[in-house]
Structure formats: structure tokens, C-alpha cells
CSV table of C-alpha atoms in Angstrom, one decimal:
chain,number,residue,atom,x,y,z
L,1,MET,CA,-19.7,58.0,-26.8
L,2,LYS,CA,-18.7,55.8,-29.7
L,3,ILE,CA,-19.0,52.1,-30.5
L,4,THR,CA,-15.6,50.5,-30.6
L,5,ARG,CA,-16.1,46.8,-30.9
L,6,LEU,CA,-18.7,44.0,-31.5
L,7,LYS,CA,-17.8,40.6,-29.9
L,8,THR,CA,-19.6,37.4,-30.5
L,9,TRP,CA,-19.7,33.9,-28.9
L,10,GLN,CA,-21.4,30.7,-30.0
L,11,VAL,CA,-22.4,29.0,-26.8
L,12,PRO,CA,-24.3,25.7,-26.0
L,13,PRO,CA,-26.9,24.6,-26.5
L,14,ARG,CA,-27.5,26.5,-29.8
L,15,TRP,CA,-27.2,30.2,-29.1
L,16,LEU,CA,-25.1,33.2,-30.2
L,17,PHE,CA,-24.3,36.1,-27.8
L,18,LEU,CA,-23.2,39.6,-28.8
L,19,LYS,CA,-21.5,42.3,-26.7
L,20,ILE,CA,-21.3,45.9,-28.1
L,21,GLU,CA,-18.5,47.9,-26.4
L,22,THR,CA,-17.8,51.7,-26.4
L,23,ASP,CA,-14.9,54.0,-25.8
L,24,GLU,CA,-16.5,55.1,-22.5
L,25,GLY,CA,-16.6,51.5,-21.1
L,26,CYS,CA,-20.4,51.2,-21.4
L,27,TYR,CA,-21.6,48.0,-23.1
L,28,GLY,CA,-24.7,46.1,-24.1
L,29,TRP,CA,-25.6,42.4,-24.7
L,30,GLY,CA,-27.9,40.9,-27.4
L,31,GLU,CA,-28.7,37.5,-28.9
L,32,PRO,CA,-28.6,37.5,-32.7
L,33,VAL,CA,-29.3,34.0,-33.9
L,34,ILE,CA,-31.3,31.7,-36.1
L,35,GLU,CA,-31.6,28.2,-34.7
L,36,GLY,CA,-29.2,26.0,-36.8
L,37,ARG,CA,-27.6,29.0,-38.6
L,38,ALA,CA,-25.7,30.6,-35.8
L,39,ALA,CA,-22.4,30.9,-37.8
L,40,THR,CA,-24.2,32.5,-40.7
L,41,VAL,CA,-25.9,35.1,-38.5
L,42,GLU,CA,-22.5,35.7,-36.7
L,43,ALA,CA,-20.9,36.5,-40.0
L,44,ALA,CA,-23.7,38.9,-40.8
L,45,VAL,CA,-23.3,40.7,-37.5
L,46,HIS,CA,-19.6,41.3,-38.2
L,47,GLU,CA,-20.4,42.5,-41.7
L,48,LEU,CA,-22.9,45.0,-40.2
L,49,ALA,CA,-20.2,46.2,-37.7
L,50,ASP,CA,-18.8,48.3,-40.6
L,51,TYR,CA,-21.9,50.6,-40.2
L,52,LEU,CA,-21.6,50.7,-36.4
L,53,ILE,CA,-18.0,51.3,-35.4
L,54,GLY,CA,-17.4,54.9,-34.5
L,55,GLN,CA,-21.1,55.7,-34.2
L,56,ASP,CA,-23.1,57.0,-31.3
L,57,PRO,CA,-24.9,53.9,-29.7
L,58,HIS,CA,-27.7,56.1,-28.4
L,59,ARG,CA,-29.1,56.8,-31.8
L,60,ILE,CA,-30.9,53.4,-31.9
L,61,GLU,CA,-33.6,54.2,-34.5
L,62,HIS,CA,-31.1,55.8,-36.8
L,63,LEU,CA,-28.7,52.9,-36.6
L,64,TRP,CA,-31.5,50.4,-37.1
L,65,ASN,CA,-32.5,52.1,-40.3
L,66,THR,CA,-28.9,52.3,-41.4
L,67,LEU,CA,-28.5,48.5,-40.9
L,68,TYR,CA,-31.8,47.8,-42.6
L,69,ARG,CA,-31.7,50.2,-45.5
L,70,ALA,CA,-28.1,50.9,-46.3
L,71,GLY,CA,-27.3,47.4,-47.7
L,72,PHE,CA,-30.0,47.7,-50.4
L,73,TYR,CA,-31.0,44.0,-49.9
L,74,ARG,CA,-33.1,43.6,-46.8
L,75,GLY,CA,-35.3,41.4,-44.7
L,76,GLY,CA,-35.1,37.6,-44.4
L,77,PRO,CA,-34.1,35.5,-41.4
L,78,ILE,CA,-30.3,36.1,-41.5
L,79,LEU,CA,-30.2,39.8,-41.9
L,80,MET,CA,-33.1,40.5,-39.6
L,81,SER,CA,-31.7,38.2,-36.9
L,82,ALA,CA,-28.3,40.0,-37.1
L,83,ILE,CA,-30.1,43.3,-36.8
L,84,ALA,CA,-32.2,41.9,-33.9
L,85,GLY,CA,-29.3,41.0,-31.7
L,86,ILE,CA,-27.6,44.4,-32.4
L,87,ASP,CA,-30.8,46.2,-31.6
L,88,GLN,CA,-31.2,44.3,-28.3
L,89,ALA,CA,-27.6,45.2,-27.4
L,90,LEU,CA,-28.1,48.9,-28.2
L,91,TRP,CA,-31.2,49.1,-26.0
L,92,ASP,CA,-29.3,47.2,-23.2
L,93,LEU,CA,-26.4,49.6,-23.6
L,94,LYS,CA,-28.6,52.7,-23.5
L,95,GLY,CA,-30.5,51.5,-20.5
L,96,ARG,CA,-27.3,50.7,-18.6
L,97,ASP,CA,-25.9,54.1,-19.5
L,98,LEU,CA,-29.0,55.9,-18.2
L,99,GLY,CA,-29.5,53.5,-15.2
L,100,VAL,CA,-33.0,52.4,-16.2
L,101,PRO,CA,-34.6,49.3,-17.6
L,102,VAL,CA,-35.5,49.4,-21.3
L,103,HIS,CA,-39.2,49.4,-20.6
L,104,GLN,CA,-38.8,52.8,-18.9
L,105,LEU,CA,-37.3,54.1,-22.1
L,106,LEU,CA,-40.3,52.7,-24.0
L,107,GLY,CA,-42.9,54.6,-22.0
L,108,GLY,CA,-43.1,52.6,-18.8
L,109,ALA,CA,-44.5,49.2,-17.8
L,110,VAL,CA,-48.3,48.4,-18.1
L,111,ARG,CA,-47.8,45.3,-15.9
L,112,ASP,CA,-45.7,44.1,-13.0
L,113,ARG,CA,-45.2,40.5,-14.1
L,114,MET,CA,-45.8,38.3,-17.2
L,115,ARG,CA,-47.6,35.0,-17.4
L,116,MET,CA,-45.3,32.3,-18.8
L,117,TYR,CA,-45.6,29.0,-20.4
L,118,ALA,CA,-43.3,26.0,-20.7
L,119,TRP,CA,-42.9,23.1,-23.2
L,120,THR,CA,-43.7,19.4,-22.8
L,121,GLY,CA,-43.7,16.3,-25.0
L,122,GLY,CA,-40.6,16.8,-27.3
L,123,ASP,CA,-40.4,17.0,-31.1
L,124,ARG,CA,-42.3,13.7,-31.6
L,125,PRO,CA,-44.8,14.3,-28.8
L,126,SER,CA,-45.2,11.6,-26.1
L,127,ASP,CA,-46.0,11.4,-22.4
L,128,VAL,CA,-47.8,14.7,-22.7
L,129,GLY,CA,-50.1,13.9,-19.8
L,130,ALA,CA,-47.4,13.3,-17.3
L,131,GLY,CA,-45.3,16.2,-18.6
L,132,ALA,CA,-48.3,18.6,-18.4
L,133,ARG,CA,-49.1,17.5,-14.8
L,134,ALA,CA,-45.5,18.1,-13.8
L,135,LEU,CA,-45.6,21.7,-15.2
L,136,VAL,CA,-48.9,22.5,-13.4
L,137,GLU,CA,-47.3,21.2,-10.2
L,138,GLN,CA,-44.5,23.7,-10.8
L,139,GLY,CA,-47.1,26.5,-10.9
L,140,PHE,CA,-47.5,27.0,-14.7
L,141,THR,CA,-51.1,27.8,-15.8
L,142,ALA,CA,-50.3,27.1,-19.4
L,143,PHE,CA,-48.0,24.9,-21.5
L,144,LYS,CA,-47.3,24.1,-25.2
L,145,MET,CA,-46.9,20.8,-27.0
L,146,ASN,CA,-46.1,19.8,-30.5
L,147,GLY,CA,-49.3,18.6,-32.2
L,148,THR,CA,-47.8,15.9,-34.5
L,149,ALA,CA,-44.6,14.3,-35.6
L,150,GLU,CA,-44.1,14.3,-39.4
L,151,LEU,CA,-47.2,14.4,-41.5
L,152,ALA,CA,-47.5,13.9,-45.2
L,153,ILE,CA,-49.3,16.4,-47.3
L,154,VAL,CA,-52.2,13.9,-47.5
L,155,ASP,CA,-51.9,11.4,-44.7
L,156,SER,CA,-54.1,8.8,-43.0
L,157,HIS,CA,-56.9,9.8,-40.6
L,158,ARG,CA,-55.1,7.6,-38.1
L,159,LYS,CA,-52.5,10.3,-37.8
L,160,VAL,CA,-55.2,12.8,-37.1
L,161,ASP,CA,-56.7,10.5,-34.5
L,162,GLU,CA,-53.4,10.1,-32.8
L,163,ALA,CA,-52.8,13.8,-32.6
L,164,VAL,CA,-56.3,14.4,-31.2
L,165,ALA,CA,-55.7,11.6,-28.6
L,166,ARG,CA,-52.5,13.3,-27.4
L,167,VAL,CA,-54.3,16.6,-26.9
L,168,ALA,CA,-57.2,14.7,-25.1
L,169,GLU,CA,-54.6,13.1,-22.9
L,170,ALA,CA,-53.1,16.5,-22.0
L,171,ARG,CA,-56.5,18.0,-21.3
L,172,ASP,CA,-57.6,15.1,-19.2
L,173,ALA,CA,-54.4,15.4,-17.2
L,174,VAL,CA,-54.7,19.1,-16.3
L,175,GLY,CA,-58.4,19.8,-16.3
L,176,PRO,CA,-60.4,22.6,-18.1
L,177,ASP,CA,-58.6,25.7,-16.7
L,178,VAL,CA,-55.0,25.2,-17.9
L,179,GLY,CA,-54.1,26.7,-21.2
L,180,ILE,CA,-52.8,24.3,-23.9
L,181,GLY,CA,-50.9,25.7,-26.8
L,182,ILE,CA,-50.7,23.2,-29.7
L,183,ASP,CA,-47.8,23.8,-32.1
L,184,PHE,CA,-48.4,22.4,-35.6
L,185,HIS,CA,-44.8,23.7,-36.4
L,186,GLY,CA,-45.7,24.1,-40.0
L,187,ARG,CA,-45.8,20.3,-40.3
L,188,VAL,CA,-49.4,20.1,-41.2
L,189,HIS,CA,-50.3,20.8,-44.8
L,190,ARG,CA,-53.6,22.3,-45.9
L,191,PRO,CA,-55.3,19.0,-46.8
L,192,MET,CA,-54.7,17.6,-43.3
L,193,ALA,CA,-55.1,20.9,-41.4
L,194,LYS,CA,-58.7,21.2,-42.5
L,195,ALA,CA,-59.6,18.1,-40.5
L,196,LEU,CA,-57.2,18.4,-37.6
L,197,LEU,CA,-58.1,22.0,-36.7
L,198,ARG,CA,-61.7,21.2,-36.3
L,199,GLU,CA,-61.3,17.9,-34.5
L,200,LEU,CA,-59.2,19.8,-31.8
L,201,GLU,CA,-62.1,22.2,-31.0
L,202,PRO,CA,-63.7,20.1,-28.2
L,203,PHE,CA,-60.5,20.4,-26.2
L,204,HIS,CA,-60.5,24.2,-26.2
L,205,PRO,CA,-56.9,25.0,-27.1
L,206,MET,CA,-55.4,28.2,-25.8
L,207,PHE,CA,-54.2,28.5,-29.4
L,208,VAL,CA,-52.9,26.4,-32.3
L,209,GLU,CA,-49.5,27.7,-33.5
L,210,GLU,CA,-48.3,27.7,-37.1
L,211,PRO,CA,-51.5,25.9,-38.3
L,212,VAL,CA,-49.8,25.9,-41.7
L,213,ALA,CA,-46.4,26.9,-42.9
L,214,PRO,CA,-45.9,30.7,-43.2
L,215,GLU,CA,-45.9,30.6,-47.0
L,216,HIS,CA,-49.4,29.1,-47.0
L,217,LEU,CA,-51.1,31.4,-44.5
L,218,PRO,CA,-53.5,32.8,-47.1
L,219,CYS,CA,-55.3,29.5,-47.2
L,220,LEU,CA,-56.6,30.0,-43.6
L,221,LYS,CA,-59.6,31.9,-44.9
L,222,GLN,CA,-60.7,28.7,-46.6
L,223,ILE,CA,-59.8,26.1,-44.0
L,224,ALA,CA,-60.1,27.8,-40.6
L,225,GLY,CA,-63.1,30.1,-40.7
L,226,GLY,CA,-65.4,29.8,-37.8
L,227,LEU,CA,-63.1,28.0,-35.4
L,228,GLY,CA,-63.9,28.6,-31.7
L,229,TYR,CA,-60.3,29.1,-30.5
L,230,PRO,CA,-57.4,31.3,-31.5
L,231,LEU,CA,-54.8,30.7,-34.1
L,232,ALA,CA,-51.2,32.0,-33.7
L,233,THR,CA,-48.2,32.5,-35.9
L,234,GLY,CA,-45.2,34.8,-36.6
L,235,GLU,CA,-41.9,33.2,-35.5
L,236,ARG,CA,-40.9,32.9,-39.2
L,237,LEU,CA,-42.0,36.4,-40.2
L,238,HIS,CA,-39.2,38.9,-40.0
L,239,THR,CA,-40.5,42.5,-40.7
L,240,ARG,CA,-43.4,44.7,-39.8
L,241,PHE,CA,-44.3,44.5,-43.5
L,242,GLU,CA,-44.9,40.7,-43.4
L,243,PHE,CA,-47.0,41.2,-40.2
L,244,ARG,CA,-48.9,44.1,-41.8
L,245,ASP,CA,-50.1,41.7,-44.6
L,246,LEU,CA,-50.9,39.0,-42.1
L,247,LEU,CA,-52.9,41.3,-39.8
L,248,ALA,CA,-54.8,42.8,-42.7
L,249,ASP,CA,-55.9,39.3,-43.7
L,250,GLY,CA,-57.7,38.9,-40.4
L,251,MET,CA,-57.2,35.2,-39.9
L,252,ILE,CA,-54.7,35.3,-37.0
L,253,ASP,CA,-55.6,36.0,-33.4
L,254,ILE,CA,-52.2,35.9,-31.8
L,255,ILE,CA,-48.9,37.1,-33.3
L,256,GLN,CA,-45.6,35.6,-32.2
L,257,PRO,CA,-42.7,37.7,-33.4
L,258,ASP,CA,-39.3,36.5,-32.2
L,259,LEU,CA,-37.2,39.3,-30.9
L,260,SER,CA,-34.0,37.6,-32.1
L,261,HIS,CA,-35.5,37.1,-35.6
L,262,CYS,CA,-37.7,40.1,-36.4
L,263,GLY,CA,-35.3,43.0,-36.0
L,264,GLY,CA,-35.2,43.2,-32.2
L,265,ILE,CA,-37.1,45.4,-29.7
L,266,SER,CA,-37.4,48.3,-32.1
L,267,GLU,CA,-39.2,46.4,-34.8
L,268,GLY,CA,-41.0,44.2,-32.3
L,269,LEU,CA,-42.6,47.3,-30.7
L,270,LYS,CA,-43.9,48.4,-34.1
L,271,ILE,CA,-45.3,45.0,-34.9
L,272,ALA,CA,-47.0,44.8,-31.5
L,273,SER,CA,-48.6,48.2,-32.0
L,274,MET,CA,-49.9,47.2,-35.4
L,275,ALA,CA,-51.4,44.1,-33.8
L,276,SER,CA,-53.1,46.2,-31.1
L,277,ALA,CA,-54.8,48.2,-33.8
L,278,HIS,CA,-56.3,45.0,-35.1
L,279,ASP,CA,-57.3,43.8,-31.6
L,280,VAL,CA,-54.7,40.9,-32.0
L,281,ALA,CA,-52.9,39.5,-29.0
L,282,LEU,CA,-49.1,39.4,-28.6
L,283,ALA,CA,-47.2,36.3,-27.4
L,284,PRO,CA,-43.5,36.6,-28.4
L,285,HIS,CA,-41.8,33.4,-29.6
L,286,CYS,CA,-38.8,32.5,-27.4
L,287,PRO,CA,-37.3,29.0,-27.4
L,288,LEU,CA,-33.9,30.7,-27.1
L,289,GLY,CA,-31.5,32.1,-24.4
L,290,PRO,CA,-31.6,34.6,-21.6
L,291,LEU,CA,-31.1,37.7,-23.6
L,292,THR,CA,-34.0,37.0,-26.0
L,293,LEU,CA,-36.2,36.2,-23.0
L,294,ALA,CA,-35.1,39.4,-21.2
L,295,ALA,CA,-35.7,41.5,-24.4
L,296,SER,CA,-39.1,39.8,-24.8
L,297,LEU,CA,-40.1,40.7,-21.2
L,298,GLN,CA,-39.1,44.3,-21.8
L,299,LEU,CA,-41.5,44.4,-24.8
L,300,ASP,CA,-44.2,42.5,-22.9
L,301,ALA,CA,-43.9,45.2,-20.1
L,302,VAL,CA,-45.1,48.0,-22.4
L,303,CYS,CA,-47.6,46.2,-24.7
L,304,HIS,CA,-51.1,46.0,-23.4
L,305,ASN,CA,-52.0,43.3,-25.9
L,306,ALA,CA,-49.2,40.9,-24.6
L,307,PHE,CA,-50.9,38.0,-22.8
L,308,ILE,CA,-48.3,35.2,-22.4
L,309,GLN,CA,-44.6,34.6,-22.9
L,310,GLU,CA,-42.8,31.6,-24.2
L,311,GLN,CA,-39.5,30.5,-22.5
L,312,SER,CA,-37.2,27.6,-23.0
L,313,MET,CA,-36.1,26.5,-19.5
L,314,GLY,CA,-36.0,22.7,-19.5
L,315,ILE,CA,-36.9,22.5,-23.2
L,316,HIS,CA,-35.7,19.3,-25.0
L,317,TYR,CA,-33.2,21.3,-27.1
L,318,ASN,CA,-31.4,22.7,-24.1
L,319,ARG,CA,-28.7,20.0,-23.6
L,320,ASP,CA,-25.4,20.9,-21.9
L,321,ASN,CA,-26.6,24.4,-20.8
L,322,ASP,CA,-29.9,26.1,-20.0
L,323,VAL,CA,-31.2,29.6,-19.8
L,324,LEU,CA,-30.2,30.6,-16.3
L,325,ASP,CA,-26.7,29.2,-16.6
L,326,TYR,CA,-25.3,32.3,-18.2
L,327,LEU,CA,-26.7,34.8,-15.7
L,328,VAL,CA,-24.8,36.3,-12.7
L,329,ASP,CA,-28.1,36.7,-10.9
L,330,LYS,CA,-30.4,33.9,-11.8
L,331,SER,CA,-33.3,35.4,-9.9
L,332,ALA,CA,-33.6,38.1,-12.6
L,333,LEU,CA,-35.6,35.6,-14.8
L,334,ALA,CA,-37.0,33.4,-12.0
L,335,ILE,CA,-40.5,32.0,-12.7
L,336,ASP,CA,-42.8,31.9,-9.7
L,337,GLU,CA,-46.3,30.4,-9.8
L,338,GLY,CA,-46.3,30.6,-13.6
L,339,PHE,CA,-45.3,34.3,-13.7
L,340,CYS,CA,-42.0,36.2,-14.2
L,341,ALA,CA,-41.5,39.6,-12.7
L,342,ILE,CA,-40.6,42.2,-15.3
L,343,PRO,CA,-36.8,42.7,-14.9
L,344,GLN,CA,-36.1,46.0,-13.2
L,345,GLY,CA,-32.3,46.2,-13.6
L,346,PRO,CA,-30.7,48.6,-16.1
L,347,GLY,CA,-31.0,47.8,-19.8
L,348,LEU,CA,-32.5,44.3,-20.4
L,349,GLY,CA,-32.4,43.7,-16.7
L,350,VAL,CA,-30.0,40.8,-16.7
L,351,GLU,CA,-26.2,40.5,-16.2
L,352,ILE,CA,-24.3,38.0,-18.3
L,353,ASP,CA,-21.5,36.1,-16.7
L,354,GLU,CA,-18.9,36.9,-19.4
L,355,ALA,CA,-16.2,34.6,-17.9
L,356,PHE,CA,-18.7,31.7,-18.2
L,357,VAL,CA,-19.6,32.7,-21.7
L,358,GLU,CA,-15.9,32.6,-22.7
L,359,GLU,CA,-15.6,29.2,-21.1
L,360,ARG,CA,-18.6,27.7,-22.8
L,361,ALA,CA,-17.7,29.3,-26.2
L,362,LYS,CA,-14.6,27.0,-26.2
L,363,VAL,CA,-17.1,24.2,-26.5
L,364,GLY,CA,-19.5,26.1,-28.9
L,365,HIS,CA,-22.0,24.2,-30.9
L,366,ARG,CA,-23.0,23.1,-34.4
L,367,TRP,CA,-26.7,22.6,-33.7
L,368,ARG,CA,-28.9,21.6,-36.6
L,369,ASN,CA,-32.6,20.8,-36.4
L,370,PRO,CA,-33.5,17.1,-37.1
L,371,VAL,CA,-33.9,16.1,-40.7
L,372,TRP,CA,-37.0,13.9,-41.1
L,373,THR,CA,-38.2,11.8,-44.0
L,374,HIS,CA,-41.5,10.3,-45.0
L,375,GLU,CA,-41.9,6.6,-45.6
L,376,ASP,CA,-41.1,7.1,-49.3
L,377,GLY,CA,-37.8,8.9,-48.6
L,378,SER,CA,-39.0,12.4,-49.4
L,379,ILE,CA,-38.1,15.2,-46.9
L,380,ALA,CA,-40.7,15.9,-44.2
L,381,GLU,CA,-41.3,19.2,-42.5
L,382,TRP,CA,-39.7,19.4,-39.1
């Protein structure tokens, strides 16, 4: 069997789908994308196709190393996202060809279903209490909310009080047993994080995500020591080597690699195994589409340290289309009482409606994240 073609589609709301085809009619789907840079990643995928056409798709590890090493320059969000989607598609193809789900090829599942969480509150968080109650009524046992809107490097304590009040509102709405993830989104700089992290402690967060931007993670030793709840990060780390240094530092309790950003299932499995050796939990980042979610669930299935899975159904970014719209069988990713069964179909376990993809690709997208400014006109972290 030889790879013959890589096809890509930009589809609403902000996703990029990839299909790898072969001379024997077998195929696989993946989702190579960086939010807001879909066209750039798409160009990278087609540049990498030069290394793939004519090759045996079953040699996934060899092809991954070729894509990673043969170009000399490596890593970073664009190249690793392109490799990630290709890797997902190769695993999907191999599973389809052999008639088994990817998790069977990775050693078999350690769980039958995965605990899921949903989002509430939007980019500038509001109405978090009502949103949280609605999610609990749907059966979710955990949710995530943004902690703050824009925050200056040194800001007023009023902003801290407002953030704490929103978390208090959410905790009051759902009671003590529901998990609350609080995403700082890299918006909180070191001087303000010192105060905010500690003032959130009485509300027992499930975790605080991206407590500082990834380039400032070394400061956590100084500002977050002794906290009584877990810290999480990883969506903007792209290789096992970046995670290696993070894990060795010992300040993160939960890693959140994104299987469309970190090199795919192959690299994600290596990252998860390293985390396990440090007794660090796994909660893959996934505010993306159905293929990233399916790939994440295949990884969750085989990683004992995986404890919860993000998904984007109903998230505020998903305008025009949502996760299940692109599936032939929408039950493959159905969430019931806060859990999703590990997909058991061949490959990633989902079947993409290619005709619908073609239709929606005519609409496409040019999604960009919001550009925020502070009161003085300087750019704020989003």
C-alpha cells in the first residue's frame, strides 16, 4: 500500500480537516490546525506531503520521524500541528485497514468511558452560575470557565476581587462536588498571579489552567508553592522535549497536550508516559473538532493517568457548525451523564461525512482570536 494523495478542507467554525488516501482505497482522517492559523498549517501539510507520497502508510513511527527530522528545522506550533494531523490520519488509516480502533493498536483500553467537561462563561466570563447549573443539569460533573478578561501586568485588586467573585458564584451554583477548571489563559502575569492563585484556594478548583503564559512557567516555583489544588498547562507546548523540562521542574500537576498541536497520537503517547513517570495527570486540551476529540479519546483509552477530557460542543467559538455536524454517526461521540464511551469503530472510531465537509468548505473560515487592548492602548493577552 502506498500513499497517493493528501486532501485538506478549511471548514467552519475554525477547523482544518485532512484526508490521506492510498492506492488500495484505504484512507484516514486527521485534524491539523492551529486556531487562527489554519491556512498556514494547511500550507505546511502540503509541503510535508513530499515526504509521504509513495510511502507505506503503516510505517507511522518512521514517517513521523521523517517529517520531524528531515526538514532540519523542527518544533513549533505550525510544523507540529501539521505533523499532528498527518499522524492522526495515519493511525486512522491503519486502524481502518486492520479493522480495529487505534487504542487496540496501542495496547488496549484501560477504561470503557471517559469523564468529560464542558465550557461556560465565554471569553469575558459572565453568567457563570447559570451556565454552570445548566451543564450540571445536562449530566456534567465538571466544567471550565475563563478566570478573567484582560488583565494588566500590574492591575487593581478590584480585578482580582471580580475574578474571585465569579468563581464563588460558580461554586455556589453547583455545590462542593462538581469540578471547576479555571483557565487563566495566559492572561494573568506573575505579579497578579501571586495574589489570584491564593485567593481562589477556598473554592477548591479542580485545577487552574495556564496560571502564567508558557514562557513564564519557571516562575511557578516562586509564586505557586504550597497551593492546595492542582495546576495545569500544556496546550502551547509542542514536543516531548518541552514537556520533559516542564515535568522535571515539578510545578505542574496536570498536563494538557493538544493532539492537533503536539505531534499527534504518536507524540501524545510519549508525553503521557513521561507524565505518568512523574505521577502527573493527563487531561488533553481539545477546544477543536471531532477528529481531535476522537484522537484524544483513543489516547485517553490507553493512558492510566488520563482523568478528564475537554470537548468543545456548544463552546462560544462554535458558530455556524459544531462538533457533531461533520459525523455520519453522531452517537460515536455522544456524551451521556458526563461521560463519553471510548469509540470502538475502526481507526479513530468516527466516520466523517465527506459530502458535508465539501459543502461547508465552500464557506470555509478566516477565524482569528480577538485582539484586546488595555486602557492605555497596549496589546493585552487574549
